[in-house]
CSV table of C-alpha atoms in Angstrom, one decimal:
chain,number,residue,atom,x,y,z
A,352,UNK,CA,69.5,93.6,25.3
A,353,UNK,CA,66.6,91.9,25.9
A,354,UNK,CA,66.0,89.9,29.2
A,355,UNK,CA,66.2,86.4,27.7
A,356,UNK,CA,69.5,87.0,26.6
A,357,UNK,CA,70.8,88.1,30.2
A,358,UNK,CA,69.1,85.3,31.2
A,359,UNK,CA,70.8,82.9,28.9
A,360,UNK,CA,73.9,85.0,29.6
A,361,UNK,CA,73.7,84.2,33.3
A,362,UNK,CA,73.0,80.8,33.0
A,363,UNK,CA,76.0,80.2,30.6
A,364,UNK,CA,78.0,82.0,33.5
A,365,UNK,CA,76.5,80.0,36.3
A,366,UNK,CA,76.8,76.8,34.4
A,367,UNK,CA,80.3,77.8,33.9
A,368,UNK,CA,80.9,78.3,37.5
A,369,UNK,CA,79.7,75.1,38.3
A,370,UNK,CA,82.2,72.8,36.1
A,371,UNK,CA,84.4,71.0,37.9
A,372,UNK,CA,87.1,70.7,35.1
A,373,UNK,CA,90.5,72.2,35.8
A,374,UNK,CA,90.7,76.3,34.6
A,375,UNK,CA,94.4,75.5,34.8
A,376,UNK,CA,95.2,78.1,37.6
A,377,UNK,CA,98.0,76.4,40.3
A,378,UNK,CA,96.4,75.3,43.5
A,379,UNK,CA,99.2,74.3,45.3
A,380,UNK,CA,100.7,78.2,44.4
A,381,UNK,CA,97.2,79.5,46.0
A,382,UNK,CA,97.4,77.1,49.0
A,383,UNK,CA,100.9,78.0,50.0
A,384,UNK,CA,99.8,81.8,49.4
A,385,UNK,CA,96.6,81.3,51.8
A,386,UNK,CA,98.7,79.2,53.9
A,387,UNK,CA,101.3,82.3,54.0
A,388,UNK,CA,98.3,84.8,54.9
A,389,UNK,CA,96.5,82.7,57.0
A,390,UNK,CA,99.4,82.4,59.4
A,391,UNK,CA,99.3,86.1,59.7
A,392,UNK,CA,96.1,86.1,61.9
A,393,UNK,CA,97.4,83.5,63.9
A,394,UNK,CA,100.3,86.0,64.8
A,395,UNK,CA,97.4,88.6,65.9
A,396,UNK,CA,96.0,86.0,67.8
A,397,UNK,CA,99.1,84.8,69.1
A,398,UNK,CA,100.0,88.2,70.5
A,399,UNK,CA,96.5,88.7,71.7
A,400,UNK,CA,97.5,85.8,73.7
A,401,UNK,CA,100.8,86.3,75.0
A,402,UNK,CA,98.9,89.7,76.3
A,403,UNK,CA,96.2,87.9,77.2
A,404,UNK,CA,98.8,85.7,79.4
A,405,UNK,CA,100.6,88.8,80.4
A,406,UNK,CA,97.5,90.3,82.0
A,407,UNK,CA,97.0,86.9,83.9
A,408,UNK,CA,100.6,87.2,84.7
A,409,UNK,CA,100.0,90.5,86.2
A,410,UNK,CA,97.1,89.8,87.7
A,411,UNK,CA,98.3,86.2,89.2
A,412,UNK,CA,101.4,88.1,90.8
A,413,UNK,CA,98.8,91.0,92.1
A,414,UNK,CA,97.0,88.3,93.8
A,415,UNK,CA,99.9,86.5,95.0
A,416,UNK,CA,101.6,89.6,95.6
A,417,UNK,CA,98.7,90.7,97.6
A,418,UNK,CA,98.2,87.3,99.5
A,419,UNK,CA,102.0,87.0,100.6
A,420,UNK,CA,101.6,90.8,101.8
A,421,UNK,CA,98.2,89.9,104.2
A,422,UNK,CA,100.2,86.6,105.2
A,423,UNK,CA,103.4,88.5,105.9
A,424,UNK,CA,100.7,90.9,108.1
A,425,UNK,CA,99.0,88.4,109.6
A,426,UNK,CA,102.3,86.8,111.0
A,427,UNK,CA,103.7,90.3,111.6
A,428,UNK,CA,100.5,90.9,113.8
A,429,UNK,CA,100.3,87.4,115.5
A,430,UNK,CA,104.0,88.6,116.7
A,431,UNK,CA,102.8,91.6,118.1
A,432,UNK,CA,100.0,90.0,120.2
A,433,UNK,CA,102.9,87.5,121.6
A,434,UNK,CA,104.9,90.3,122.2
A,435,UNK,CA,102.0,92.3,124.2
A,436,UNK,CA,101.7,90.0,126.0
A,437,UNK,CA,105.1,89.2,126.7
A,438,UNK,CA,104.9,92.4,127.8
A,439,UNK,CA,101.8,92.0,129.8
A,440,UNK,CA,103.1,89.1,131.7
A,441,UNK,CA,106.6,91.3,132.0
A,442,UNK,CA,104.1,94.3,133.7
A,443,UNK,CA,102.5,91.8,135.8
A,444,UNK,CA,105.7,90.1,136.9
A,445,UNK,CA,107.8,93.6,137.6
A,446,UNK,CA,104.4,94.7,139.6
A,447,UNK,CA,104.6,91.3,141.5
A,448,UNK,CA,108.2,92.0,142.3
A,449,UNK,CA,107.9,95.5,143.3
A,450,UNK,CA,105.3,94.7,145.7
A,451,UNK,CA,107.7,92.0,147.2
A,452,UNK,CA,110.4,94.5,147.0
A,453,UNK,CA,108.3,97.0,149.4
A,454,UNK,CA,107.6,94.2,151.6
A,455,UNK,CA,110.8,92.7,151.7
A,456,UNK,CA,112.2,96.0,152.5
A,457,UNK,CA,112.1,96.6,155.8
A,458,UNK,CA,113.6,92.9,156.6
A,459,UNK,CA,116.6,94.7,155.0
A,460,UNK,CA,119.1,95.2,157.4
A,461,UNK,CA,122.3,95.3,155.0
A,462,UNK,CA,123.9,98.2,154.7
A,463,UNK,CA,125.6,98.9,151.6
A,464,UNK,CA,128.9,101.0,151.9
A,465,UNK,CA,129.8,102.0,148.6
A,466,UNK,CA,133.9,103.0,148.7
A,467,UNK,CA,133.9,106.3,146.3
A,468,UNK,CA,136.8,107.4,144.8
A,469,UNK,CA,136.5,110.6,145.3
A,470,UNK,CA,139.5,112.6,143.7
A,471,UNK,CA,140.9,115.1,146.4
A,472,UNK,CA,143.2,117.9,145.3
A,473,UNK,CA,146.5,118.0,146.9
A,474,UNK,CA,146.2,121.4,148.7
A,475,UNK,CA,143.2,120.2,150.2
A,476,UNK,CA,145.7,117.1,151.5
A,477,UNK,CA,148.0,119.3,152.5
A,478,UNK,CA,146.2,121.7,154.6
A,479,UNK,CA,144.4,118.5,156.1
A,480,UNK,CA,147.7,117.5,157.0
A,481,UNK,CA,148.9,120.9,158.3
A,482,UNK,CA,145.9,120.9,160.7
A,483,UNK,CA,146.5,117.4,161.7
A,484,UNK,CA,150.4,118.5,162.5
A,485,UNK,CA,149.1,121.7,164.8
A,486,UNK,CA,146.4,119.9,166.6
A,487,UNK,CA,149.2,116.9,167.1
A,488,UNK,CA,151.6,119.7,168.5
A,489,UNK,CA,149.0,121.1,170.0
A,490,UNK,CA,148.6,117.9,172.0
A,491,UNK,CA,151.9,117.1,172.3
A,492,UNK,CA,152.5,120.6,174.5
A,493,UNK,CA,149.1,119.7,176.3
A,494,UNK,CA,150.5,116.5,177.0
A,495,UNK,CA,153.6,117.7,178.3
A,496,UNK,CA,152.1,120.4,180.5
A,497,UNK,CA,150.0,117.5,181.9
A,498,UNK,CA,153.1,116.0,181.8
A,499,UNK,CA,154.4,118.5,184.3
A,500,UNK,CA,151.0,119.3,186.5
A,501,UNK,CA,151.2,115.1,187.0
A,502,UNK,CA,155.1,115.7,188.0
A,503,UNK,CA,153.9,118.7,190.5
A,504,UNK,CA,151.0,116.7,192.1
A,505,UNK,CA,153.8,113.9,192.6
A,506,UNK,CA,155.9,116.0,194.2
A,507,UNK,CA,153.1,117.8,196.4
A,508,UNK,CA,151.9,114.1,197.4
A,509,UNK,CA,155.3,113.4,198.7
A,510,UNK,CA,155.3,116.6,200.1
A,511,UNK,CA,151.6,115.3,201.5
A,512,UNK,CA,153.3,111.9,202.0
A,513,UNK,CA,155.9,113.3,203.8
A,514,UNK,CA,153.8,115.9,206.3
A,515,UNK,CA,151.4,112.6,206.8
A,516,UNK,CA,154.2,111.0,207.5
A,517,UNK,CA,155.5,113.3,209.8
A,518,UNK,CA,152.5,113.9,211.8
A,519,UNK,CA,151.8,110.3,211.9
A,520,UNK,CA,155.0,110.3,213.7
A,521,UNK,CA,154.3,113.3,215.8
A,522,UNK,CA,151.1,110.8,217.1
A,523,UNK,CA,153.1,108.3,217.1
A,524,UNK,CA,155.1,110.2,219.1
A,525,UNK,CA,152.2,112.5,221.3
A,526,UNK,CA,150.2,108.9,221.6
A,527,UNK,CA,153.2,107.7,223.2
A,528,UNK,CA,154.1,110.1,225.4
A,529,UNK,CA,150.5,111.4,226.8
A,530,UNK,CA,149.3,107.8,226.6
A,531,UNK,CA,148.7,107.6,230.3
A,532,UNK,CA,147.3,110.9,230.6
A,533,UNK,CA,144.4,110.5,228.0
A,534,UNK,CA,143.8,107.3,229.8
A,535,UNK,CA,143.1,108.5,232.3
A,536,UNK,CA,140.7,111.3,231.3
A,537,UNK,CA,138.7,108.8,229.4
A,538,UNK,CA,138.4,106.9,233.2
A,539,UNK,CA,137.6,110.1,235.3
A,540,UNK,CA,135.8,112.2,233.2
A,541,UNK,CA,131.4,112.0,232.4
A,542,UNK,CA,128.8,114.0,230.9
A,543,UNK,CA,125.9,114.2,232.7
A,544,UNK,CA,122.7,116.0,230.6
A,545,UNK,CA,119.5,116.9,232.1
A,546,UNK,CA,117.3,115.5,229.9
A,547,UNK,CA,114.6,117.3,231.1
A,548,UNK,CA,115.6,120.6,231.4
A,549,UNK,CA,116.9,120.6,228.2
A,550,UNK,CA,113.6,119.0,226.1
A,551,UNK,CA,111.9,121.9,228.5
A,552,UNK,CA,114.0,124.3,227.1
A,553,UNK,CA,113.5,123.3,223.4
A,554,UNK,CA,109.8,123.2,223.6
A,555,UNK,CA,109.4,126.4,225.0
A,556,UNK,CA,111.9,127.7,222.6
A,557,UNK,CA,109.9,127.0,220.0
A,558,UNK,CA,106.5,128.2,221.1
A,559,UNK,CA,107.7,131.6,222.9
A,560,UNK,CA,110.7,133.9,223.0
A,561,UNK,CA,112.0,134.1,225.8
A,562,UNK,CA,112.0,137.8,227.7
A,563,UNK,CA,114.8,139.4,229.9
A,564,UNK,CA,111.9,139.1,232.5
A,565,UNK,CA,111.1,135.4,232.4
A,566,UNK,CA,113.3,133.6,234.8
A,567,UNK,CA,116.3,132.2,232.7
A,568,UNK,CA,116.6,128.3,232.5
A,569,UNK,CA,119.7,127.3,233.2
A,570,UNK,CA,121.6,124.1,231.8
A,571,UNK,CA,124.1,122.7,234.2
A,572,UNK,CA,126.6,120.6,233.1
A,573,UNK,CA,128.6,119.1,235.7
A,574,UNK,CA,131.7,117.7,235.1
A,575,UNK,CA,132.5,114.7,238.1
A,576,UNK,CA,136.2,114.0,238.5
A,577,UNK,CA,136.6,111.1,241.1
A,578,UNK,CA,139.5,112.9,242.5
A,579,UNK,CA,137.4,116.4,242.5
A,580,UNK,CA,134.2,117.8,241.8
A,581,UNK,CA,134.2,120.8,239.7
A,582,UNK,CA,130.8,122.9,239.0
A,583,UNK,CA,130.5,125.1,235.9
A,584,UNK,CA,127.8,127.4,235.5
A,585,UNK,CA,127.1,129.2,232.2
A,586,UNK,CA,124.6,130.7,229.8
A,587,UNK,CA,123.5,128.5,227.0
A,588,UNK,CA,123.4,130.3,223.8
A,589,UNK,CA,120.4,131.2,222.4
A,590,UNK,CA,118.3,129.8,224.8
A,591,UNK,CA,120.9,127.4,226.1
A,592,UNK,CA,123.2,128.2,229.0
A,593,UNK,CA,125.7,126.3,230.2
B,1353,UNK,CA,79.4,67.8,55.9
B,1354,UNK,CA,78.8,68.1,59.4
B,1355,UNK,CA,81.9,66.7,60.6
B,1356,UNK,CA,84.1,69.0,58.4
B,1357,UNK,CA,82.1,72.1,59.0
B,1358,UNK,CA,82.4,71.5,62.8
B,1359,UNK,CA,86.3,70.7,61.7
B,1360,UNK,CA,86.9,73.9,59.8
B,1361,UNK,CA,85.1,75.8,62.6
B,1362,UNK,CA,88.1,74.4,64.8
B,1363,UNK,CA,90.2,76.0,62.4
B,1364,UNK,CA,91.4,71.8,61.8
B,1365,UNK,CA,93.9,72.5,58.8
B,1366,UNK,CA,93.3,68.8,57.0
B,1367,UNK,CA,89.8,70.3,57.0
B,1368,UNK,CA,90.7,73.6,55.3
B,1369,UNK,CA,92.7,71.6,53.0
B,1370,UNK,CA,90.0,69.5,52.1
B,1371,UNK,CA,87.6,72.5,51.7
B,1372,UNK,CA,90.1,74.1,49.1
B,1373,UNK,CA,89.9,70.8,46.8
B,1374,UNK,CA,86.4,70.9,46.8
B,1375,UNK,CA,85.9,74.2,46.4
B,1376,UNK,CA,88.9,76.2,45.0
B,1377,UNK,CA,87.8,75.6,41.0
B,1378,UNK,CA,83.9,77.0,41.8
B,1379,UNK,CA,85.8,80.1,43.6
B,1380,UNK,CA,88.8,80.5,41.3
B,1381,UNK,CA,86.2,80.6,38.5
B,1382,UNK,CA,84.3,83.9,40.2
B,1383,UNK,CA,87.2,85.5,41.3
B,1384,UNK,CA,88.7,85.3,37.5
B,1385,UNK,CA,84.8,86.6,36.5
B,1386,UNK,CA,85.4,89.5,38.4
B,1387,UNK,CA,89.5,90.1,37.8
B,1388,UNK,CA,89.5,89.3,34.4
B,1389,UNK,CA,93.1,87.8,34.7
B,1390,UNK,CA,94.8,84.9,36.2
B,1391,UNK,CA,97.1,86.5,38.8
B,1392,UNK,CA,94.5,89.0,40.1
B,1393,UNK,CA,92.2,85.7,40.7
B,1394,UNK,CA,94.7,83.8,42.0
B,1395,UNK,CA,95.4,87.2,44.8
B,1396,UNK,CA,92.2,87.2,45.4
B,1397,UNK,CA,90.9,83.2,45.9
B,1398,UNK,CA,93.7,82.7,48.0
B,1399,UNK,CA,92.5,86.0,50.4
B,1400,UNK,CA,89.0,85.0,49.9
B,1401,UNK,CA,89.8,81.6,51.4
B,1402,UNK,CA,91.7,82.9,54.4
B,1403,UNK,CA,88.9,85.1,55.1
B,1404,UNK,CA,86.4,82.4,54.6
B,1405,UNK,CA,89.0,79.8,57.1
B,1406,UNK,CA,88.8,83.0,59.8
B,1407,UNK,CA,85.3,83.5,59.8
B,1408,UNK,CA,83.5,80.1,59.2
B,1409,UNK,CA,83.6,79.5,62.8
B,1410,UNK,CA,81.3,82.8,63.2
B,1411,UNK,CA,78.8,81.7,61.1
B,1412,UNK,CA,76.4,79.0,62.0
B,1413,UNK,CA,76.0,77.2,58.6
B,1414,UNK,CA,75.2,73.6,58.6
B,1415,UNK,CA,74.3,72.7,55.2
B,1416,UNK,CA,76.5,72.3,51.9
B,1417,UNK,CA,74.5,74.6,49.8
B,1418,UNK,CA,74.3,77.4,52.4
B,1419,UNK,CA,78.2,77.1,52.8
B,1420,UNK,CA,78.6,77.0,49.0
B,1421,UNK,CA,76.3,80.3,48.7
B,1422,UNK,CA,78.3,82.1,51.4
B,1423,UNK,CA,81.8,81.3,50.0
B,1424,UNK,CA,80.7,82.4,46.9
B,1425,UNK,CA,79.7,85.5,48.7
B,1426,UNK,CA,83.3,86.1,50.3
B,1427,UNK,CA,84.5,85.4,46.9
B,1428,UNK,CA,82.5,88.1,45.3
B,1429,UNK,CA,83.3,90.6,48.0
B,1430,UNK,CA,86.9,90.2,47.9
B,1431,UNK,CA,87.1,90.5,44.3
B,1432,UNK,CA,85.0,93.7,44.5
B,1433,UNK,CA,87.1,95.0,47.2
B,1434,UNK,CA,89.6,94.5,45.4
B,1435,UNK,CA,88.4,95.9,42.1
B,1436,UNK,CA,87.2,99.3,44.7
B,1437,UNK,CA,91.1,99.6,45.5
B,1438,UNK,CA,92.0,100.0,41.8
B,1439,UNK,CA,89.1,102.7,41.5
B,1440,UNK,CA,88.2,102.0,38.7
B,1441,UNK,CA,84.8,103.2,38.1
B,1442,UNK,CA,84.4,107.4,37.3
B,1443,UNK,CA,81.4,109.1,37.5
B,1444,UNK,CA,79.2,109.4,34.6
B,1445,UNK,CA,77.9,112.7,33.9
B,1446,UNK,CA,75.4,111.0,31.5
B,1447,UNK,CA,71.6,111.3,32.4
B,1448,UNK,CA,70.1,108.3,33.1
B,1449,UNK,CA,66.8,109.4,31.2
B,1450,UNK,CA,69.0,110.0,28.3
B,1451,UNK,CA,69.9,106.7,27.8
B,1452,UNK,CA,68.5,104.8,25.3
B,1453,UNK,CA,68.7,101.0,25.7
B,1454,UNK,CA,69.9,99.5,22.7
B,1455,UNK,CA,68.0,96.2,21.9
B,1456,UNK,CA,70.0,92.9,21.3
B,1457,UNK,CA,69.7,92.2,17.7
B,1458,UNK,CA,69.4,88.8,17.6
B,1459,UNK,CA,67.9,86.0,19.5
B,1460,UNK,CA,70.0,83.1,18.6
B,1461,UNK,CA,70.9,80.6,21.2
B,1462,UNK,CA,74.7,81.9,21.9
B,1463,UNK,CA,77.4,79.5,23.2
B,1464,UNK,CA,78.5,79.1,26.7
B,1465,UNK,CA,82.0,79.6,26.4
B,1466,UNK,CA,81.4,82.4,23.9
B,1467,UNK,CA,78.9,84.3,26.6
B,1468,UNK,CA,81.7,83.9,29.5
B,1469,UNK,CA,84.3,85.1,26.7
B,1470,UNK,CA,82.2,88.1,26.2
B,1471,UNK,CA,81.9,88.6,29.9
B,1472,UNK,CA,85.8,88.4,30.6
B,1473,UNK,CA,86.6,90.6,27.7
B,1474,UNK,CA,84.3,93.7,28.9
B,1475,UNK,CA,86.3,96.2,30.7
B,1476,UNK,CA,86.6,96.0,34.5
B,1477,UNK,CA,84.1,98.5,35.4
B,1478,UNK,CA,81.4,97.4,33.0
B,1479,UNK,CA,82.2,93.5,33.7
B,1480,UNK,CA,81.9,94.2,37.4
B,1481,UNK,CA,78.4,96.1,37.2
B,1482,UNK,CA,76.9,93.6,34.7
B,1483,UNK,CA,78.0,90.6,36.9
B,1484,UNK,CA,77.0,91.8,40.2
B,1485,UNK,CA,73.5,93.0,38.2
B,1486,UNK,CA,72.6,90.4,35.7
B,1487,UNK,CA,74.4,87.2,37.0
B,1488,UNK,CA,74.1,88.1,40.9
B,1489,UNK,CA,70.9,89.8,40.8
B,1490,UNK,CA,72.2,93.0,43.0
B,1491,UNK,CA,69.8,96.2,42.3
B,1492,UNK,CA,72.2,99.2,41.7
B,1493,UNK,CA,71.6,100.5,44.5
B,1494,UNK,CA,73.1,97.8,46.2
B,1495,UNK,CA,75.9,97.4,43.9
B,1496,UNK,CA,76.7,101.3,44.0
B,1497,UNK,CA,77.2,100.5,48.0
B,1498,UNK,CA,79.5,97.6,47.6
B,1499,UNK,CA,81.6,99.4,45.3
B,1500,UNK,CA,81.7,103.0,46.7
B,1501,UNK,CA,80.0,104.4,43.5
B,1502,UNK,CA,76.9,106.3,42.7
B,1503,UNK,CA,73.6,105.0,41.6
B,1504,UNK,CA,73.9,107.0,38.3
B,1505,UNK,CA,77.5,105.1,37.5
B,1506,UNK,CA,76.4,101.8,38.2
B,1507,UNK,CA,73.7,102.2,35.8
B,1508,UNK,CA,76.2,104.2,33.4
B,1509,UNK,CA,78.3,101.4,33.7
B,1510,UNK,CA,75.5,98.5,33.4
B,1511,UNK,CA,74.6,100.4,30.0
B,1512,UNK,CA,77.9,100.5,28.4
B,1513,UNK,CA,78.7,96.9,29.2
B,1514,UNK,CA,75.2,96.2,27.4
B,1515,UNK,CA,75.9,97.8,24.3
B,1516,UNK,CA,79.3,96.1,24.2
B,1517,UNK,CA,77.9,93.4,24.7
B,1518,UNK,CA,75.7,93.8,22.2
B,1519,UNK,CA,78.3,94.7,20.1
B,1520,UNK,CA,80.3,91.6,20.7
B,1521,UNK,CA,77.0,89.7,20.0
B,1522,UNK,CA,76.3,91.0,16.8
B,1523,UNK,CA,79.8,90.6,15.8
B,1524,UNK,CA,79.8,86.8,17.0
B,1525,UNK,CA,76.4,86.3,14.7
B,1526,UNK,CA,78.4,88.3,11.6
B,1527,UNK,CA,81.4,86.2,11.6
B,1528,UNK,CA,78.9,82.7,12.1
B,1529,UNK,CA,76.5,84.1,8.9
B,1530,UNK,CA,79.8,85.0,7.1
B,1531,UNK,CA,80.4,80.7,7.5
């Protein structure tokens, strides 16, 4: 085939290609059919989208996820600094009140009696009761023999009573009947001490003993009766001699 | 041209319907070229034109002509990919040296309608390599890339369409003399 006739060939073909008559093929059959096919992509890209918005989904409830977390955090930990210090201003406070506690104490004069309930067992009771009877007898007889020593010491003071009475009587009695003689011994009789004999005798009884051979100092007592005089010699003892 | 360009890059469907007016006949015409038959062409313009709706907005084509050149590019591709799904084109276990060209026997100025006749009434294989050769001006080793073949069958393939076409021409010029 020689060259001109390709080249008339493809000139017939292009010039062919370029009319603008109708080749009779159905365009609204090939527009539905692109239309049909061209909606498929927009599936592919509709899915890419929905994933597409899935992923943001994801991702936005990550972040918010993550944000609501910190936030929750941050509250949680503002809490805990108000509550350390609560708890700081509670330490300060107790620390406050124990020291007022320690210096209020000795003002403290109250005594607290607590009443225990103390359960006691029955033969305890008992035996408590037992001793209490025997040291109740035991006072009872010490009582009574009190009792009796009182009744005895009664009856010896009227005995007393009665002797006192009795020799108060016998005075009574002696007073009156020797009543002129002791008045008259109280008018008739004196003492008479020599003073000086007898301070001689006690100085020199205490500076010397006195010897068989020494002269013997003699006291003299004599006795002066107005109706008679009566002289009694005699040895004092121990140095004194009547 | 601006405005509907920018439109169909937007994916605007008035747009893409006004594209299809305009172009569907000029696209139709290749795809039947290459198909040889109503419904393949019809298969294949209406997947040429959702590829062409999908990727116009990747392309930065601003003029009329460009945009005509490149659609008729998408055309020719799907047609071919199309045409490489049917397989078929075999391997020719003809050497290329051996083949002898056979000369077109006569020069006479051939009608239009008769040459596109003669085009669509080749058999797919030979149709396709002759097209994408002669009227698209592909070297073969270009063509046997875009259609999964082998140097050596493209050119097979060019040959044979040749000397039927030769064929066809000579029969053409018989039955005019014998008027």
């Amino acid at each position: 085939m020689k060259k001109h006739v390709e080249d008339q060939i493809k000139n017939a073909v292009d010039s062919w290609d370029q009319k603008t008559s109708d080749v009779g093929f159905d365009k609204n059959l090939v527009w539905d059919s692109i239309q049909s096919k061209s909606s498929k992509p927009s599936y592919h890209i509709h899915w890419f989208k929905i994933a597409a918005a899935v992923v943001l989904l994801l991702m936005t409830w990550g972040w918010g996820n993550t944000y609501f977390s910190s936030r929750a955090l941050k509250q949680e930990n503002i809490v805990m600094v108000g509550n350390i210090q609560t708890l700081g201003n509670e330490i300060k406070t107790l620390q406050q009140a124990k020291q007022r506690k320690i210096i209020n104490e000795p003002a403290q004069t109250d005594t607290i009696i607590q009443l225990v309930n103390k359960p006691v067992e029955s033969s305890e009771l008992l035996n408590r009761y037992e001793e209490a009877k025997n040291k109740n007898n035991a006072l009872e007889e010490t009582i009574a023999i009190l009792n009796q020593q009182l009744e005895m010491r009664d009856a010896q003071y009227k005995v007393l009573t009665d002797s006192f009475y009795v020799l108060n009587q016998d005075l009574e009695y002696y007073k009156s009947h020797n009543s002129y003689d002791l008045a008259l011994a109280d008018k008739n009789v004196k003492l008479e001490i020599n003073e000086a004999a007898l301070s001689a005798i006690s100085t020199k009884n205490t500076v010397e003993k006195n010897t068989p051979t020494e002269p013997k100092n003699k006291l003299k007592l004599v006795l002066f009766n107005k109706s008679k005089s009566s002289e009694s010699k005699a040895p004092a003892a121990k140095g004194i001699r009547l | 041209m601006k405005k509907l360009l920018k439109d169909l890059k937007k994916k605007n469907h008035r747009a893409q319907h006004k594209l299809f007016q305009s172009y569907g006949d000029y696209l139709y015409r290749i795809c039947y070229r290459y198909m040889g038959n109503r419904d393949d062409a019809h298969e294949v313009l209406s997947q040429s034109f959702v590829n062409i709706f999908n990727k116009i907005g990747d392309t930065d084509i601003e003029e009329e002509i460009v945009l005509k050149a490149w659609m008729k590019k998408v055309a020719v591709n799907q047609s071919l990919m199309e045409l490489r799904k049917r397989k078929i084109f075999y391997a020719e276990l003809n050497v290329i040296e051996d083949i002898v060209e056979a000369p077109l026997t006569s020069d006479e100025n051939l009608l239009e309608e008769d040459l596109v006749q003669m085009i669509l009434e080749l058999p797919d294989g030979y149709r396709t390599v002759f097209s994408l050769y002669v009227i698209e001006g592909y070297k073969h080793e270009e063509i046997a890339e875009k259609l999964a073949i082998t140097v050596s069958t493209s050119k097979s393939q060019l040959r044979k369409a040749r000397l039927q076409l030769k064929q066809m021409i000579e029969k053409i010029e018989g039955y005019e003399e014998a008027r």
